[in-house]
Amino acid sequence: MSDSDSLLQIANQKDRLAFQQLFQKYAPRVKSFMMRHGADANTAEELAQETLLAVWRKASLYSSERGSVTTWIFTIARNLRIDRLRKEEMWVELPDGYDQEASMDAQPDEVVSDEERRLNMHRALNALPRDQYQVVVLSFIDGLSHREIAERLGLPVGTVKSRIRLAYLKLRATVGAQDE
Amino acid sequence: MSIERHPALENLVSCSAGSMPEALAAVMASHISLCKRCRRELAIMETIGASLIDEVPSASLTSGIGILKDSKEPKALASGEGDVPAALRKHVGPWLKDVPWKWAGFGVWQHRIPLSGRAKASLRLIRVSPGLKLPDHGHSGSEMTLVLRGFFTDNTGSYGVGDVADMNEGDEHAPIAGLGDDCICLVASEGPMRFNSILDRVLQKLTGFD
């Protein structure tokens, strides 16, 4: 069963087996994501549980037009992380509140499957020059701001910004998005 | 009216990664709620985060699946009538006309929006009378300004409703509010403004407009 089928099963029938499958796949990754942000093992596990519990509760809100299941789970985990680990005000509450057109609409060549898109992104990430890959990871996985990345790497903030911008432009090209 | 000025891509990336400092993130979230183009960018950026999570080695869990509660439907973001972006409503209410403005000197009214204790920047709404020129100033950190009503111009161009002026440390400008309506903006600043004239700096001390 694909991830989006599992979600559908959960949404329609509260299928616990389908949920278990998603849990086993994603909870360990979300836990380690939280640990990268400085959560201790217990807190990280709690946050992983909470992320997957949100998947259970919000399954009916997921729509494959809005991106892959992994992306959806990433956004839930990211929001929980901001809320709990940084104790900051939650400003970016994107996954549920935003309307459907937020998706990558207007993609006529929908023949590219989720799986292909995922593989393309992996390849593109690994093809980035090391210095660009590094700042992208520090931003997404370690949750560091541009200033914090600059301090950690001993670089000017402007250099960090331009590396992130360059990396993004390359990654965006691989998913076929065009500049307007 | 279409939005023409967007935040820098690297700042959107930071936002989608959840690694943007709070005050700047508030301006970004407000802009994103008004801007379809940036929402589309953000959706692409989130796939990068998802791919990277895929690459993180898994941590082993010490417990199984927790209790699955069939709890209430998740709540939607604030919606309904109002000219305040959804992200800000729980702090300032739905209408700009109801904001409790405070006089800040230089012909400017402001309303500070509280941030969590860890925030190192400030977030506020400012209201400037039509045609008023703000003193020539530089910035000691990043500053992001989102126009909510009216417009303003500076040496980099003209900014209307929904547009974002994304200034870096060291950038200088002297914004002038457009004619017509008051110009109301949401402004996040990482450091105080640095006015270029001595007189303006003295006034800044007296009024506390930083």
mmCIF file of C-alpha atoms in Angstrom:
data_model
loop_
_atom_site.group_PDB
_atom_site.id
_atom_site.type_symbol
_atom_site.label_atom_id
_atom_site.label_comp_id
_atom_site.label_asym_id
_atom_site.label_seq_id
_atom_site.Cartn_x
_atom_site.Cartn_y
_atom_site.Cartn_z
ATOM 1 C CA MET A 1 0.000 0.000 0.000
ATOM 2 C CA SER A 2 1.417 3.413 -0.927
ATOM 3 C CA ASP A 3 1.632 6.119 1.696
ATOM 4 C CA SER A 4 -1.220 8.078 0.185
ATOM 5 C CA ASP A 5 -3.385 4.935 0.096
ATOM 6 C CA SER A 6 -2.624 4.432 3.775
ATOM 7 C CA LEU A 7 -3.740 7.967 4.522
ATOM 8 C CA LEU A 8 -6.922 7.441 2.570
ATOM 9 C CA GLN A 9 -7.645 4.289 4.576
ATOM 10 C CA ILE A 10 -7.074 6.185 7.795
ATOM 11 C CA ALA A 11 -9.286 9.054 6.692
ATOM 12 C CA ASN A 12 -12.136 6.827 5.548
ATOM 13 C CA GLN A 13 -12.071 3.917 7.975
ATOM 14 C CA LYS A 14 -9.718 4.818 10.805
ATOM 15 C CA ASP A 15 -7.652 1.865 9.616
ATOM 16 C CA ARG A 16 -5.142 1.094 12.383
ATOM 17 C CA LEU A 17 -3.065 -1.257 10.274
ATOM 18 C CA ALA A 18 -2.537 1.420 7.653
ATOM 19 C CA PHE A 19 -1.542 3.788 10.428
ATOM 20 C CA GLN A 20 0.934 1.325 11.840
ATOM 21 C CA GLN A 21 2.637 1.162 8.485
ATOM 22 C CA LEU A 22 3.057 4.936 8.350
ATOM 23 C CA PHE A 23 4.128 5.043 11.978
ATOM 24 C CA GLN A 24 6.885 2.506 11.486
ATOM 25 C CA LYS A 25 8.193 4.318 8.472
ATOM 26 C CA TYR A 26 8.073 7.896 9.701
ATOM 27 C CA ALA A 27 8.225 8.003 13.499
ATOM 28 C CA PRO A 28 11.925 6.951 13.678
ATOM 29 C CA ARG A 29 12.882 9.599 11.114
ATOM 30 C CA VAL A 30 10.920 12.321 12.817
ATOM 31 C CA LYS A 31 12.523 11.341 16.115
ATOM 32 C CA SER A 32 16.002 11.716 14.728
ATOM 33 C CA PHE A 33 15.002 15.002 13.045
ATOM 34 C CA MET A 34 13.946 16.315 16.459
ATOM 35 C CA MET A 35 17.187 15.100 18.051
ATOM 36 C CA ARG A 36 19.176 17.049 15.469
ATOM 37 C CA HIS A 37 17.473 20.107 16.886
ATOM 38 C CA GLY A 38 18.795 19.418 20.311
ATOM 39 C CA ALA A 39 15.818 17.552 21.760
ATOM 40 C CA ASP A 40 16.795 14.796 24.198
ATOM 41 C CA ALA A 41 15.733 11.267 23.258
ATOM 42 C CA ASN A 42 12.538 11.365 25.350
ATOM 43 C CA THR A 43 11.334 14.707 24.068
ATOM 44 C CA ALA A 44 12.202 13.718 20.511
ATOM 45 C CA GLU A 45 10.182 10.545 20.866
ATOM 46 C CA GLU A 46 7.249 12.465 22.305
ATOM 47 C CA LEU A 47 7.347 14.887 19.395
ATOM 48 C CA ALA A 48 7.545 12.002 16.927
ATOM 49 C CA GLN A 49 4.477 10.462 18.582
ATOM 50 C CA GLU A 50 2.691 13.769 18.436
ATOM 51 C CA THR A 51 3.562 14.272 14.776
ATOM 52 C CA LEU A 52 2.149 10.878 13.862
ATOM 53 C CA LEU A 53 -0.889 11.437 16.049
ATOM 54 C CA ALA A 54 -1.545 14.596 14.028
ATOM 55 C CA VAL A 55 -1.268 12.465 10.872
ATOM 56 C CA TRP A 56 -3.950 10.182 12.311
ATOM 57 C CA ARG A 57 -6.235 13.065 13.215
ATOM 58 C CA LYS A 58 -5.727 15.154 10.099
ATOM 59 C CA ALA A 59 -5.627 12.369 7.518
ATOM 60 C CA SER A 60 -8.834 13.607 5.923
ATOM 61 C CA LEU A 61 -7.232 17.006 5.256
ATOM 62 C CA TYR A 62 -4.427 15.546 3.168
ATOM 63 C CA SER A 63 -4.715 15.827 -0.565
ATOM 64 C CA SER A 64 -2.174 14.337 -2.940
ATOM 65 C CA GLU A 65 -2.478 17.443 -5.108
ATOM 66 C CA ARG A 66 -0.686 19.322 -2.394
ATOM 67 C CA GLY A 67 2.446 17.239 -2.555
ATOM 68 C CA SER A 68 3.733 13.922 -1.296
ATOM 69 C CA VAL A 69 2.907 12.355 2.060
ATOM 70 C CA THR A 70 6.517 12.816 3.131
ATOM 71 C CA THR A 71 6.276 16.530 2.440
ATOM 72 C CA TRP A 72 3.061 16.783 4.404
ATOM 73 C CA ILE A 73 4.563 14.961 7.367
ATOM 74 C CA PHE A 74 7.646 17.166 7.133
ATOM 75 C CA THR A 75 5.495 20.292 7.454
ATOM 76 C CA ILE A 76 3.687 18.898 10.496
ATOM 77 C CA ALA A 77 6.987 17.947 12.146
ATOM 78 C CA ARG A 78 8.523 21.302 11.289
ATOM 79 C CA ASN A 79 5.635 23.214 12.846
ATOM 80 C CA LEU A 80 5.724 21.134 16.002
ATOM 81 C CA ARG A 81 9.459 21.647 16.192
ATOM 82 C CA ILE A 82 9.171 25.446 15.960
ATOM 83 C CA ASP A 83 6.403 25.453 18.506
ATOM 84 C CA ARG A 84 8.001 23.148 21.063
ATOM 85 C CA LEU A 85 11.737 23.283 20.659
ATOM 86 C CA ARG A 86 12.189 26.963 20.018
ATOM 87 C CA LYS A 87 9.286 28.079 22.141
ATOM 88 C CA GLU A 88 8.547 30.725 19.617
ATOM 89 C CA GLU A 89 5.293 32.067 18.441
ATOM 90 C CA MET A 90 3.973 29.843 15.647
ATOM 91 C CA TRP A 91 3.671 32.008 12.583
ATOM 92 C CA VAL A 92 3.938 29.651 9.701
ATOM 93 C CA GLU A 93 1.047 27.291 10.051
ATOM 94 C CA LEU A 94 0.844 26.153 6.498
ATOM 95 C CA PRO A 95 -0.407 22.639 6.009
ATOM 96 C CA ASP A 96 -4.059 22.922 7.022
ATOM 97 C CA GLY A 97 -4.907 26.555 6.760
ATOM 98 C CA TYR A 98 -3.929 27.239 3.206
ATOM 99 C CA ASP A 99 -6.144 26.805 0.245
ATOM 100 C CA GLN A 100 -5.710 24.129 -2.344
ATOM 101 C CA GLU A 101 -4.133 26.298 -4.988
ATOM 102 C CA ALA A 102 -1.029 26.457 -2.845
ATOM 103 C CA SER A 103 -0.062 23.175 -4.456
ATOM 104 C CA MET A 104 2.101 22.940 -7.490
ATOM 105 C CA ASP A 105 -0.893 23.428 -9.689
ATOM 106 C CA ALA A 106 -0.619 24.080 -13.402
ATOM 107 C CA GLN A 107 1.620 21.098 -13.953
ATOM 108 C CA PRO A 108 0.251 19.585 -17.121
ATOM 109 C CA ASP A 109 2.865 16.832 -17.236
ATOM 110 C CA GLU A 110 1.430 15.090 -14.194
ATOM 111 C CA VAL A 111 2.990 11.898 -15.550
ATOM 112 C CA VAL A 112 5.930 12.468 -13.225
ATOM 113 C CA SER A 113 5.031 10.342 -10.258
ATOM 114 C CA ASP A 114 5.638 11.215 -6.636
ATOM 115 C CA GLU A 115 8.299 8.575 -6.539
ATOM 116 C CA GLU A 116 10.128 9.990 -9.545
ATOM 117 C CA ARG A 117 9.937 13.477 -8.145
ATOM 118 C CA ARG A 118 11.354 12.249 -4.866
ATOM 119 C CA LEU A 119 14.236 10.505 -6.611
ATOM 120 C CA ASN A 120 14.941 13.576 -8.725
ATOM 121 C CA MET A 121 15.133 15.746 -5.640
ATOM 122 C CA HIS A 122 17.486 13.282 -3.914
ATOM 123 C CA ARG A 123 19.746 13.225 -6.928
ATOM 124 C CA ALA A 124 19.716 16.994 -7.208
ATOM 125 C CA LEU A 125 20.506 17.407 -3.518
ATOM 126 C CA ASN A 126 23.433 15.044 -3.764
ATOM 127 C CA ALA A 127 24.693 16.754 -6.898
ATOM 128 C CA LEU A 128 24.959 20.121 -5.141
ATOM 129 C CA PRO A 129 28.456 21.447 -4.439
ATOM 130 C CA ARG A 130 29.376 20.542 -0.845
ATOM 131 C CA ASP A 131 29.279 24.119 0.410
ATOM 132 C CA GLN A 132 25.749 24.571 -0.913
ATOM 133 C CA TYR A 133 24.537 21.207 0.357
ATOM 134 C CA GLN A 134 25.927 22.070 3.780
ATOM 135 C CA VAL A 135 23.965 25.328 4.175
ATOM 136 C CA VAL A 136 20.751 23.677 2.983
ATOM 137 C CA VAL A 137 21.105 20.927 5.582
ATOM 138 C CA LEU A 138 21.953 23.416 8.323
ATOM 139 C CA SER A 139 18.822 25.332 7.426
ATOM 140 C CA PHE A 140 16.325 22.482 7.029
ATOM 141 C CA ILE A 141 17.642 19.809 9.341
ATOM 142 C CA ASP A 142 19.481 21.755 12.010
ATOM 143 C CA GLY A 143 16.994 24.642 11.895
ATOM 144 C CA LEU A 144 19.637 27.369 11.963
ATOM 145 C CA SER A 145 18.919 30.916 10.796
ATOM 146 C CA HIS A 146 21.175 32.550 8.202
ATOM 147 C CA ARG A 147 23.006 34.396 10.960
ATOM 148 C CA GLU A 148 23.503 31.232 13.000
ATOM 149 C CA ILE A 149 24.828 29.376 9.956
ATOM 150 C CA ALA A 150 27.219 32.262 9.261
ATOM 151 C CA GLU A 151 28.496 32.112 12.842
ATOM 152 C CA ARG A 152 28.916 28.353 12.790
ATOM 153 C CA LEU A 153 30.823 28.343 9.500
ATOM 154 C CA GLY A 154 32.702 31.598 10.070
ATOM 155 C CA LEU A 155 31.271 33.162 6.905
ATOM 156 C CA PRO A 156 29.656 36.520 6.170
ATOM 157 C CA VAL A 157 25.822 36.356 6.292
ATOM 158 C CA GLY A 158 25.726 37.480 2.645
ATOM 159 C CA THR A 159 27.711 34.401 1.582
ATOM 160 C CA VAL A 160 25.309 32.096 3.401
ATOM 161 C CA LYS A 161 22.352 33.807 1.741
ATOM 162 C CA SER A 162 23.801 33.531 -1.743
ATOM 163 C CA ARG A 163 24.724 29.856 -1.265
ATOM 164 C CA ILE A 164 21.180 29.049 -0.179
ATOM 165 C CA ARG A 165 19.751 30.984 -3.100
ATOM 166 C CA LEU A 166 22.017 29.243 -5.623
ATOM 167 C CA ALA A 167 21.246 25.830 -4.159
ATOM 168 C CA TYR A 168 17.521 26.482 -4.294
ATOM 169 C CA LEU A 169 17.596 27.634 -7.902
ATOM 170 C CA LYS A 170 19.306 24.382 -8.896
ATOM 171 C CA LEU A 171 16.889 22.244 -6.883
ATOM 172 C CA ARG A 172 13.897 24.085 -8.244
ATOM 173 C CA ALA A 173 15.040 23.504 -11.800
ATOM 174 C CA THR A 174 14.960 19.735 -11.212
ATOM 175 C CA VAL A 175 11.299 19.766 -10.242
ATOM 176 C CA GLY A 176 10.566 21.605 -13.433
ATOM 177 C CA ALA A 177 9.360 24.875 -11.952
ATOM 178 C CA GLN A 178 9.907 27.882 -14.154
ATOM 179 C CA ASP A 179 10.576 31.454 -13.238
ATOM 180 C CA GLU A 180 7.591 33.666 -13.861
ATOM 181 C CA MET B 1 -3.750 44.872 -7.686
ATOM 182 C CA SER B 2 -0.942 42.421 -8.039
ATOM 183 C CA ILE B 3 1.977 41.923 -5.724
ATOM 184 C CA GLU B 4 5.249 42.856 -7.378
ATOM 185 C CA ARG B 5 7.852 42.819 -4.626
ATOM 186 C CA HIS B 6 8.565 39.510 -2.989
ATOM 187 C CA PRO B 7 10.907 38.503 -0.195
ATOM 188 C CA ALA B 8 14.303 37.166 -1.271
ATOM 189 C CA LEU B 9 14.221 33.456 -2.183
ATOM 190 C CA GLU B 10 16.765 32.577 0.490
ATOM 191 C CA ASN B 11 14.404 34.048 3.080
ATOM 192 C CA LEU B 12 11.509 31.979 1.793
ATOM 193 C CA VAL B 13 13.761 28.913 2.037
ATOM 194 C CA SER B 14 14.504 29.791 5.632
ATOM 195 C CA CYS B 15 10.802 30.158 6.306
ATOM 196 C CA SER B 16 9.938 26.793 4.797
ATOM 197 C CA ALA B 17 12.747 25.208 6.807
ATOM 198 C CA GLY B 18 11.251 26.709 9.955
ATOM 199 C CA SER B 19 14.541 28.428 10.691
ATOM 200 C CA MET B 20 13.561 32.048 10.278
ATOM 201 C CA PRO B 21 13.785 34.240 13.376
ATOM 202 C CA GLU B 22 10.338 34.915 14.795
ATOM 203 C CA ALA B 23 9.774 38.590 13.901
ATOM 204 C CA LEU B 24 10.867 38.132 10.289
ATOM 205 C CA ALA B 25 8.833 34.930 10.073
ATOM 206 C CA ALA B 26 5.735 36.903 11.075
ATOM 207 C CA VAL B 27 6.173 39.275 8.140
ATOM 208 C CA MET B 28 6.860 36.361 5.796
ATOM 209 C CA ALA B 29 3.787 34.440 6.978
ATOM 210 C CA SER B 30 1.629 37.529 6.457
ATOM 211 C CA HIS B 31 3.007 38.072 2.963
ATOM 212 C CA ILE B 32 2.642 34.384 2.087
ATOM 213 C CA SER B 33 -1.013 34.463 3.088
ATOM 214 C CA LEU B 34 -1.529 37.222 0.489
ATOM 215 C CA CYS B 35 0.778 35.898 -2.234
ATOM 216 C CA LYS B 36 0.005 32.898 -4.410
ATOM 217 C CA ARG B 37 3.386 32.948 -6.103
ATOM 218 C CA CYS B 38 5.280 32.655 -2.826
ATOM 219 C CA ARG B 39 2.946 29.891 -1.642
ATOM 220 C CA ARG B 40 3.886 27.952 -4.754
ATOM 221 C CA GLU B 41 7.605 28.493 -4.097
ATOM 222 C CA LEU B 42 7.100 27.409 -0.515
ATOM 223 C CA ALA B 43 5.451 24.162 -1.616
ATOM 224 C CA ILE B 44 8.531 23.348 -3.706
ATOM 225 C CA MET B 45 10.846 24.232 -0.838
ATOM 226 C CA GLU B 46 8.966 21.916 1.495
ATOM 227 C CA THR B 47 9.769 19.003 -0.801
ATOM 228 C CA ILE B 48 13.453 19.756 -0.150
ATOM 229 C CA GLY B 49 12.862 19.449 3.586
ATOM 230 C CA ALA B 50 11.012 16.184 3.037
ATOM 231 C CA SER B 51 13.854 14.739 0.947
ATOM 232 C CA LEU B 52 16.387 15.691 3.585
ATOM 233 C CA ILE B 53 14.341 14.050 6.338
ATOM 234 C CA ASP B 54 14.428 10.937 4.184
ATOM 235 C CA GLU B 55 18.210 11.058 4.308
ATOM 236 C CA VAL B 56 18.467 11.462 8.074
ATOM 237 C CA PRO B 57 19.316 8.116 9.682
ATOM 238 C CA SER B 58 16.375 6.779 11.675
ATOM 239 C CA ALA B 59 16.435 6.816 15.463
ATOM 240 C CA SER B 60 15.085 3.735 17.179
ATOM 241 C CA LEU B 61 11.924 4.176 19.184
ATOM 242 C CA THR B 62 11.645 3.026 22.757
ATOM 243 C CA SER B 63 7.868 2.803 22.764
ATOM 244 C CA GLY B 64 5.192 1.766 20.323
ATOM 245 C CA ILE B 65 2.287 3.679 18.929
ATOM 246 C CA GLY B 66 0.696 5.938 21.510
ATOM 247 C CA ILE B 67 -2.979 6.125 22.248
ATOM 248 C CA LEU B 68 -4.934 7.146 19.194
ATOM 249 C CA LYS B 69 -7.570 9.584 20.213
ATOM 250 C CA ASP B 70 -10.356 10.410 17.808
ATOM 251 C CA SER B 71 -10.205 13.939 19.019
ATOM 252 C CA LYS B 72 -11.808 16.972 17.534
ATOM 253 C CA GLU B 73 -11.282 18.164 14.002
ATOM 254 C CA PRO B 74 -8.237 20.394 13.749
ATOM 255 C CA LYS B 75 -9.052 24.045 13.737
ATOM 256 C CA ALA B 76 -8.624 26.102 10.593
ATOM 257 C CA LEU B 77 -6.708 29.334 10.466
ATOM 258 C CA ALA B 78 -8.598 32.482 11.329
ATOM 259 C CA SER B 79 -10.772 33.443 8.422
ATOM 260 C CA GLY B 80 -13.658 35.767 7.761
ATOM 261 C CA GLU B 81 -13.833 39.505 7.415
ATOM 262 C CA GLY B 82 -10.872 41.729 8.110
ATOM 263 C CA ASP B 83 -7.963 43.551 6.505
ATOM 264 C CA VAL B 84 -5.312 42.159 8.854
ATOM 265 C CA PRO B 85 -3.469 39.082 7.468
ATOM 266 C CA ALA B 86 -4.653 35.859 9.106
ATOM 267 C CA ALA B 87 -1.310 35.183 10.777
ATOM 268 C CA LEU B 88 -1.539 38.431 12.759
ATOM 269 C CA ARG B 89 -5.159 38.383 13.796
ATOM 270 C CA LYS B 90 -4.788 36.706 17.121
ATOM 271 C CA HIS B 91 -2.465 39.542 18.130
ATOM 272 C CA VAL B 92 -4.104 42.592 16.614
ATOM 273 C CA GLY B 93 -7.646 41.535 15.759
ATOM 274 C CA PRO B 94 -9.149 41.496 12.268
ATOM 275 C CA TRP B 95 -9.292 45.236 11.492
ATOM 276 C CA LEU B 96 -6.500 47.796 11.094
ATOM 277 C CA LYS B 97 -8.881 50.576 12.168
ATOM 278 C CA ASP B 98 -9.083 49.037 15.662
ATOM 279 C CA VAL B 99 -5.337 48.951 16.284
ATOM 280 C CA PRO B 100 -4.430 50.922 19.443
ATOM 281 C CA TRP B 101 -1.844 53.209 17.866
ATOM 282 C CA LYS B 102 0.772 55.057 19.921
ATOM 283 C CA TRP B 103 2.508 58.240 18.817
ATOM 284 C CA ALA B 104 6.162 57.528 17.989
ATOM 285 C CA GLY B 105 7.507 60.860 16.750
ATOM 286 C CA PHE B 106 8.470 61.789 13.170
ATOM 287 C CA GLY B 107 4.780 61.750 12.189
ATOM 288 C CA VAL B 108 4.660 58.031 12.800
ATOM 289 C CA TRP B 109 2.218 55.992 14.869
ATOM 290 C CA GLN B 110 3.138 52.496 15.930
ATOM 291 C CA HIS B 111 1.813 49.426 17.661
ATOM 292 C CA ARG B 112 4.287 46.895 18.980
ATOM 293 C CA ILE B 113 3.371 43.238 18.685
ATOM 294 C CA PRO B 114 4.671 41.092 21.524
ATOM 295 C CA LEU B 115 7.080 38.281 20.675
ATOM 296 C CA SER B 116 8.286 35.380 22.759
ATOM 297 C CA GLY B 117 11.075 36.049 25.232
ATOM 298 C CA ARG B 118 13.757 34.611 22.985
ATOM 299 C CA ALA B 119 13.158 36.929 20.058
ATOM 300 C CA LYS B 120 16.042 39.258 19.337
ATOM 301 C CA ALA B 121 14.119 41.474 16.955
ATOM 302 C CA SER B 122 11.102 43.742 17.106
ATOM 303 C CA LEU B 123 7.773 43.454 15.320
ATOM 304 C CA ARG B 124 5.362 46.324 14.933
ATOM 305 C CA LEU B 125 2.722 47.922 12.825
ATOM 306 C CA ILE B 126 3.530 51.462 11.770
ATOM 307 C CA ARG B 127 1.200 54.069 10.349
ATOM 308 C CA VAL B 128 2.570 57.034 8.430
ATOM 309 C CA SER B 129 0.583 60.024 7.159
ATOM 310 C CA PRO B 130 0.318 60.454 3.384
ATOM 311 C CA GLY B 131 3.329 62.156 1.835
ATOM 312 C CA LEU B 132 5.414 62.003 4.996
ATOM 313 C CA LYS B 133 9.123 61.346 4.544
ATOM 314 C CA LEU B 134 10.903 59.208 7.103
ATOM 315 C CA PRO B 135 14.449 60.318 7.970
ATOM 316 C CA ASP B 136 17.240 58.837 5.882
ATOM 317 C CA HIS B 137 18.375 55.731 7.768
ATOM 318 C CA GLY B 138 20.386 52.549 7.619
ATOM 319 C CA HIS B 139 19.817 49.214 9.343
ATOM 320 C CA SER B 140 21.891 47.381 11.877
ATOM 321 C CA GLY B 141 20.305 44.034 10.961
ATOM 322 C CA SER B 142 17.781 42.616 8.503
ATOM 323 C CA GLU B 143 14.549 44.521 8.176
ATOM 324 C CA MET B 144 11.439 43.315 6.425
ATOM 325 C CA THR B 145 8.455 45.549 5.697
ATOM 326 C CA LEU B 146 5.090 44.412 4.362
ATOM 327 C CA VAL B 147 2.646 47.057 3.107
ATOM 328 C CA LEU B 148 -0.901 46.520 4.386
ATOM 329 C CA ARG B 149 -2.483 49.773 3.247
ATOM 330 C CA GLY B 150 -1.448 52.669 0.999
ATOM 331 C CA PHE B 151 2.031 52.645 -0.514
ATOM 332 C CA PHE B 152 5.514 54.035 -0.062
ATOM 333 C CA THR B 153 8.480 54.741 -2.287
ATOM 334 C CA ASP B 154 12.202 54.818 -1.656
ATOM 335 C CA ASN B 155 15.385 54.673 -3.728
ATOM 336 C CA THR B 156 14.622 51.024 -4.611
ATOM 337 C CA GLY B 157 11.167 51.696 -6.038
ATOM 338 C CA SER B 158 7.521 51.728 -5.054
ATOM 339 C CA TYR B 159 5.790 49.321 -2.669
ATOM 340 C CA GLY B 160 2.030 48.720 -2.620
ATOM 341 C CA VAL B 161 -0.293 46.473 -0.635
ATOM 342 C CA GLY B 162 1.162 42.968 -0.280
ATOM 343 C CA ASP B 163 4.651 44.021 -1.385
ATOM 344 C CA VAL B 164 7.654 43.281 0.808
ATOM 345 C CA ALA B 165 10.758 45.440 1.177
ATOM 346 C CA ASP B 166 13.482 43.012 2.185
ATOM 347 C CA MET B 167 16.457 45.022 3.482
ATOM 348 C CA ASN B 168 19.775 43.619 4.573
ATOM 349 C CA GLU B 169 22.170 44.913 7.172
ATOM 350 C CA GLY B 170 23.859 48.005 5.798
ATOM 351 C CA ASP B 171 21.148 48.935 3.273
ATOM 352 C CA GLU B 172 20.020 52.553 3.497
ATOM 353 C CA HIS B 173 16.807 54.229 2.456
ATOM 354 C CA ALA B 174 14.505 57.178 3.079
ATOM 355 C CA PRO B 175 10.952 55.943 2.536
ATOM 356 C CA ILE B 176 8.194 58.403 1.633
ATOM 357 C CA ALA B 177 4.557 57.473 2.248
ATOM 358 C CA GLY B 178 2.425 57.752 -0.883
ATOM 359 C CA LEU B 179 -0.395 60.253 -1.243
ATOM 360 C CA GLY B 180 -3.967 59.204 -0.558
ATOM 361 C CA ASP B 181 -4.351 56.831 2.363
ATOM 362 C CA ASP B 182 -2.183 56.581 5.436
ATOM 363 C CA CYS B 183 0.504 54.008 4.769
ATOM 364 C CA ILE B 184 0.297 51.084 7.189
ATOM 365 C CA CYS B 185 3.081 48.517 7.268
ATOM 366 C CA LEU B 186 4.126 45.512 9.290
ATOM 367 C CA VAL B 187 7.821 45.853 10.083
ATOM 368 C CA ALA B 188 10.248 43.338 11.568
ATOM 369 C CA SER B 189 13.678 44.702 12.457
ATOM 370 C CA GLU B 190 16.627 42.831 13.839
ATOM 371 C CA GLY B 191 18.339 45.964 15.055
ATOM 372 C CA PRO B 192 17.464 49.620 15.597
ATOM 373 C CA MET B 193 17.393 52.044 12.684
ATOM 374 C CA ARG B 194 20.482 54.212 12.318
ATOM 375 C CA PHE B 195 19.502 57.718 11.338
ATOM 376 C CA ASN B 196 22.032 59.591 9.283
ATOM 377 C CA SER B 197 21.498 63.104 10.649
ATOM 378 C CA ILE B 198 22.460 64.122 14.174
ATOM 379 C CA LEU B 199 19.175 65.959 14.708
ATOM 380 C CA ASP B 200 17.211 62.843 13.771
ATOM 381 C CA ARG B 201 19.306 60.787 16.167
ATOM 382 C CA VAL B 202 18.504 63.189 19.009
ATOM 383 C CA LEU B 203 14.803 62.987 18.144
ATOM 384 C CA GLN B 204 15.079 59.202 18.008
ATOM 385 C CA LYS B 205 16.381 59.198 21.617
ATOM 386 C CA LEU B 206 13.547 61.462 22.751
ATOM 387 C CA THR B 207 10.733 59.573 21.076
ATOM 388 C CA GLY B 208 12.010 56.031 21.436
ATOM 389 C CA PHE B 209 11.270 55.346 17.766
ATOM 390 C CA ASP B 210 13.896 52.748 16.992
#
